[in-house]
CSV table of C-alpha atoms in Angstrom, one decimal:
chain,number,residue,atom,x,y,z
A,1,GLY,CA,-62.6,50.4,-98.1
A,2,GLU,CA,-63.3,52.6,-95.1
A,3,ASP,CA,-61.9,56.1,-95.1
A,4,VAL,CA,-63.1,58.7,-92.6
A,5,GLU,CA,-61.9,62.4,-92.9
A,6,GLN,CA,-62.1,65.2,-90.4
A,7,SER,CA,-60.7,68.7,-90.2
A,8,LEU,CA,-58.0,69.1,-87.5
A,9,PHE,CA,-58.5,72.0,-85.2
A,10,LEU,CA,-61.3,74.2,-83.9
A,11,SER,CA,-61.3,76.9,-81.2
A,12,VAL,CA,-64.5,78.2,-79.7
A,13,ARG,CA,-65.5,80.6,-77.0
A,14,GLU,CA,-67.2,79.2,-73.9
A,15,GLY,CA,-70.9,79.4,-74.3
A,16,ASP,CA,-70.9,79.4,-78.1
A,17,SER,CA,-71.8,76.5,-80.2
A,18,SER,CA,-69.2,74.3,-82.0
A,19,VAL,CA,-69.6,72.2,-85.0
A,20,ILE,CA,-67.3,69.5,-86.0
A,21,ASN,CA,-67.6,67.8,-89.4
A,22,CYS,CA,-66.7,64.5,-90.8
A,23,THR,CA,-66.9,62.7,-94.2
A,24,TYR,CA,-66.9,59.0,-94.7
A,25,THR,CA,-66.7,56.7,-97.8
A,26,ASP,CA,-68.3,53.4,-96.8
A,27,SER,CA,-71.9,53.7,-98.0
A,28,SER,CA,-72.7,50.3,-96.3
A,29,SER,CA,-72.0,51.8,-92.9
A,30,THR,CA,-74.7,50.9,-90.4
A,31,TYR,CA,-73.9,53.2,-87.5
A,32,LEU,CA,-72.0,56.4,-87.3
A,33,TYR,CA,-70.4,57.5,-84.0
A,34,TRP,CA,-68.9,60.5,-82.1
A,35,TYR,CA,-66.3,59.7,-79.6
A,36,LYS,CA,-64.4,62.1,-77.2
A,37,GLN,CA,-60.9,61.7,-76.1
A,38,GLU,CA,-59.3,63.7,-73.4
A,39,PRO,CA,-55.5,63.9,-73.0
A,40,GLY,CA,-54.0,60.6,-71.9
A,41,ALA,CA,-57.4,58.9,-71.7
A,42,GLY,CA,-59.4,56.4,-73.6
A,43,LEU,CA,-62.3,57.1,-75.9
A,44,GLN,CA,-65.7,58.1,-74.4
A,45,LEU,CA,-68.8,57.3,-76.5
A,46,LEU,CA,-70.8,60.5,-76.9
A,47,THR,CA,-73.5,59.5,-79.3
A,48,TYR,CA,-74.2,57.6,-82.4
A,49,ILE,CA,-76.8,57.6,-85.2
A,50,PHE,CA,-78.3,54.8,-87.3
A,51,SER,CA,-77.7,55.3,-91.0
A,52,ASN,CA,-81.4,55.6,-91.8
A,53,MET,CA,-81.8,58.7,-89.6
A,54,ASP,CA,-81.1,62.3,-90.6
A,55,MET,CA,-80.8,63.8,-87.1
A,56,LYS,CA,-80.3,62.8,-83.4
A,57,GLN,CA,-80.5,65.2,-80.5
A,58,ASP,CA,-79.0,64.2,-77.1
A,59,GLN,CA,-79.0,67.2,-74.6
A,60,ARG,CA,-76.4,69.6,-75.8
A,61,LEU,CA,-75.3,67.3,-78.7
A,62,THR,CA,-77.0,67.3,-82.2
A,63,VAL,CA,-75.9,64.9,-84.8
A,64,LEU,CA,-76.7,65.6,-88.5
A,65,LEU,CA,-76.2,62.9,-91.2
A,66,ASN,CA,-76.3,63.6,-94.8
A,67,LYS,CA,-76.2,60.1,-96.3
A,68,LYS,CA,-76.1,61.3,-99.9
A,69,ASP,CA,-73.1,63.4,-99.4
A,70,LYS,CA,-71.7,60.9,-96.7
A,71,HIS,CA,-71.3,63.8,-94.3
A,72,LEU,CA,-71.6,63.7,-90.5
A,73,SER,CA,-71.6,66.7,-88.2
A,74,LEU,CA,-71.7,67.1,-84.4
A,75,ARG,CA,-73.0,70.4,-83.0
A,76,ILE,CA,-72.3,71.0,-79.2
A,77,ALA,CA,-74.5,73.7,-77.8
A,78,ASP,CA,-73.3,76.0,-75.0
A,79,THR,CA,-69.7,74.8,-75.2
A,80,GLN,CA,-68.0,74.4,-71.9
A,81,THR,CA,-64.3,74.2,-70.9
A,82,GLY,CA,-64.8,70.5,-70.1
A,83,ASP,CA,-65.6,70.0,-73.8
A,84,SER,CA,-62.0,70.7,-74.8
A,85,ALA,CA,-60.9,67.4,-76.2
A,86,ILE,CA,-60.2,65.5,-79.4
A,87,TYR,CA,-63.4,64.4,-81.1
A,88,PHE,CA,-63.4,61.3,-83.4
A,89,CYS,CA,-66.1,60.3,-85.8
A,90,ALA,CA,-66.2,56.6,-86.7
A,91,GLU,CA,-68.2,54.4,-88.9
A,92,SER,CA,-69.2,50.7,-88.6
A,93,GLY,CA,-70.7,48.3,-91.0
A,94,ASN,CA,-68.9,45.1,-90.2
A,95,ASN,CA,-68.2,45.0,-86.5
A,96,ARG,CA,-65.1,47.0,-86.5
A,97,LEU,CA,-65.0,50.8,-86.1
A,98,ALA,CA,-63.1,52.9,-88.6
A,99,PHE,CA,-62.1,56.2,-87.2
A,100,GLY,CA,-61.1,59.6,-88.6
A,101,LYS,CA,-57.9,61.4,-87.4
A,102,GLY,CA,-59.9,63.5,-85.0
A,103,ASN,CA,-60.7,67.1,-84.5
A,104,GLN,CA,-59.2,68.9,-81.6
A,105,VAL,CA,-61.6,71.3,-79.9
A,106,VAL,CA,-60.2,74.0,-77.7
A,107,VAL,CA,-62.7,76.0,-75.6
A,108,ILE,CA,-61.6,79.5,-74.7
A,109,PRO,CA,-63.0,80.8,-71.3
B,1,ASP,CA,-70.0,48.3,-63.3
B,2,THR,CA,-66.5,49.7,-63.4
B,3,GLY,CA,-66.1,49.8,-67.2
B,4,VAL,CA,-63.3,48.4,-69.3
B,5,SER,CA,-60.0,48.2,-67.6
B,6,GLN,CA,-56.5,47.8,-69.0
B,7,ASP,CA,-53.3,46.8,-67.4
B,8,PRO,CA,-50.6,48.1,-67.3
B,9,ARG,CA,-51.3,51.8,-68.2
B,10,HIS,CA,-47.9,52.4,-69.3
B,11,LYS,CA,-45.1,50.1,-70.5
B,12,ILE,CA,-41.5,51.0,-71.5
B,13,THR,CA,-39.5,48.2,-73.1
B,14,LYS,CA,-36.4,47.7,-75.0
B,15,ARG,CA,-36.5,46.7,-78.6
B,16,GLY,CA,-36.6,43.0,-79.0
B,17,GLN,CA,-38.3,42.3,-75.7
B,18,ASN,CA,-41.8,40.6,-75.5
B,19,VAL,CA,-44.7,42.5,-73.8
B,20,THR,CA,-48.2,41.4,-72.8
B,21,PHE,CA,-51.2,43.6,-72.1
B,22,ARG,CA,-54.4,42.6,-70.3
B,23,CYS,CA,-57.9,43.9,-70.9
B,24,ASP,CA,-60.9,43.2,-68.7
B,25,PRO,CA,-64.2,44.1,-70.5
B,26,ILE,CA,-67.4,45.3,-69.0
B,27,SER,CA,-68.8,42.2,-67.3
B,28,GLU,CA,-71.1,40.1,-69.5
B,29,HIS,CA,-70.0,41.8,-72.8
B,30,ASN,CA,-69.4,39.1,-75.2
B,31,ARG,CA,-67.4,41.0,-77.7
B,32,LEU,CA,-63.9,42.3,-77.1
B,33,TYR,CA,-61.9,44.5,-79.6
B,34,TRP,CA,-58.3,45.6,-79.7
B,35,TYR,CA,-57.2,48.9,-81.4
B,36,ARG,CA,-53.9,50.7,-81.8
B,37,GLN,CA,-53.6,54.5,-81.8
B,38,THR,CA,-50.4,56.3,-82.8
B,39,LEU,CA,-49.8,60.0,-82.1
B,40,GLY,CA,-52.1,62.3,-83.9
B,41,GLN,CA,-54.1,59.5,-85.4
B,42,GLY,CA,-57.5,57.8,-84.8
B,43,PRO,CA,-57.6,54.3,-83.5
B,44,GLU,CA,-57.0,51.5,-85.9
B,45,PHE,CA,-58.7,48.1,-85.6
B,46,LEU,CA,-56.5,45.1,-84.8
B,47,THR,CA,-58.7,42.2,-83.9
B,48,TYR,CA,-61.9,41.2,-82.1
B,49,PHE,CA,-63.4,38.3,-80.1
B,50,GLN,CA,-66.8,37.1,-79.7
B,51,ASN,CA,-66.8,35.1,-76.6
B,52,GLU,CA,-63.5,33.1,-76.8
B,53,ALA,CA,-63.5,33.0,-80.6
B,54,GLN,CA,-61.2,35.3,-82.5
B,55,LEU,CA,-63.4,36.3,-85.4
B,56,GLU,CA,-61.4,38.8,-87.4
B,57,LYS,CA,-57.8,40.0,-87.5
B,58,SER,CA,-56.6,43.1,-89.3
B,59,ARG,CA,-53.6,42.9,-91.7
B,60,LEU,CA,-52.0,45.4,-89.2
B,61,LEU,CA,-51.7,42.4,-86.8
B,62,SER,CA,-48.4,40.9,-87.9
B,63,ASP,CA,-47.1,37.5,-86.9
B,64,ARG,CA,-45.4,39.1,-83.9
B,65,PHE,CA,-48.7,39.9,-82.4
B,66,SER,CA,-51.0,37.5,-80.8
B,67,ALA,CA,-54.3,37.9,-78.9
B,68,GLU,CA,-56.2,35.5,-76.7
B,69,ARG,CA,-59.5,35.4,-74.8
B,70,PRO,CA,-59.3,31.9,-73.4
B,71,LYS,CA,-62.4,31.9,-71.2
B,72,GLY,CA,-64.4,34.5,-73.0
B,73,SER,CA,-63.8,37.2,-70.4
B,74,PHE,CA,-60.4,39.0,-70.1
B,75,SER,CA,-58.1,39.1,-73.1
B,76,THR,CA,-54.4,39.5,-73.5
B,77,LEU,CA,-52.4,41.0,-76.4
B,78,GLU,CA,-48.9,39.9,-76.7
B,79,ILE,CA,-46.2,41.5,-78.9
B,80,GLN,CA,-43.0,39.5,-79.5
B,81,ARG,CA,-39.7,41.0,-80.5
B,82,THR,CA,-40.9,44.5,-80.1
B,83,GLU,CA,-39.9,47.2,-82.6
B,84,GLN,CA,-39.8,50.9,-82.3
B,85,GLY,CA,-42.7,51.2,-84.7
B,86,ASP,CA,-44.9,49.3,-82.1
B,87,SER,CA,-44.8,52.3,-79.8
B,88,ALA,CA,-48.5,53.4,-79.6
B,89,MET,CA,-51.5,53.4,-77.3
B,90,TYR,CA,-53.2,50.0,-77.3
B,91,LEU,CA,-56.9,50.4,-76.7
B,92,CYS,CA,-59.4,47.7,-75.8
B,93,ALA,CA,-63.2,48.0,-76.2
B,94,SER,CA,-66.1,45.8,-75.5
B,95,SER,CA,-69.7,45.5,-76.6
B,96,SER,CA,-72.8,43.4,-75.8
B,97,TRP,CA,-73.6,41.8,-79.2
B,98,GLY,CA,-77.1,40.5,-79.6
B,99,THR,CA,-78.8,43.0,-77.3
B,100,GLY,CA,-80.3,46.5,-77.8
B,101,SER,CA,-76.8,47.9,-77.2
B,102,SER,CA,-75.0,45.8,-79.8
B,103,TYR,CA,-73.4,48.7,-81.6
B,104,GLU,CA,-72.1,50.5,-78.5
B,105,GLN,CA,-68.4,50.0,-78.0
B,106,TYR,CA,-67.0,51.1,-74.8
B,107,PHE,CA,-63.3,51.7,-74.5
B,108,GLY,CA,-60.8,51.3,-71.7
B,109,PRO,CA,-58.1,53.9,-70.8
B,110,GLY,CA,-55.5,52.2,-73.0
B,111,THR,CA,-52.0,50.9,-72.4
B,112,ARG,CA,-49.3,53.3,-73.7
B,113,LEU,CA,-46.2,51.3,-75.1
B,114,THR,CA,-42.9,52.9,-75.6
B,115,VAL,CA,-40.2,50.9,-77.3
B,116,THR,CA,-36.7,52.2,-76.8
């Protein structure tokens, strides 16, 4: 079955880099995703990576995928106060998305 | 395109009442998904449609829950005889299956249900 795990809380100073980690169990996952959720809002798709890739960079975001260890990470460069949110990783292999519990990022000015 | 919209944004109801939520997907998106999110958790899949056909339902979707997408555009999610455990955020997402963006699911703002 699908099981996605994330650590819970990260605080980071404005301008520093932040790294959020995630592990997943379903080796048949085709795509892995990062979503951002601000308080009281829906989920915003940040980026996603195909399972045959190791890395994807999109402006300040870098996604690393270690398929052997089933480990996914998101690095946010030059973290801004607007990056304060909960970040969810998710996997899909059969149409539905399976999400982790999320990682709250608090950016300290 | 205005994105995925959901109505209402908030609903407070008494236990035992029926509630219905509506989701309008991004226009021309042929897939529509429903998820439920409880406090401190990630969203959990409930069901999805391709056009008007409901293709998969989670075991979380008890008999009290029913979803429809009659014309392949908007969808409704009805909960009958609500229970306090139904209190959650109900999220809708849509995607354009069969295109280069097949794997991108875009979410609406959600409907927060509180059952008292």
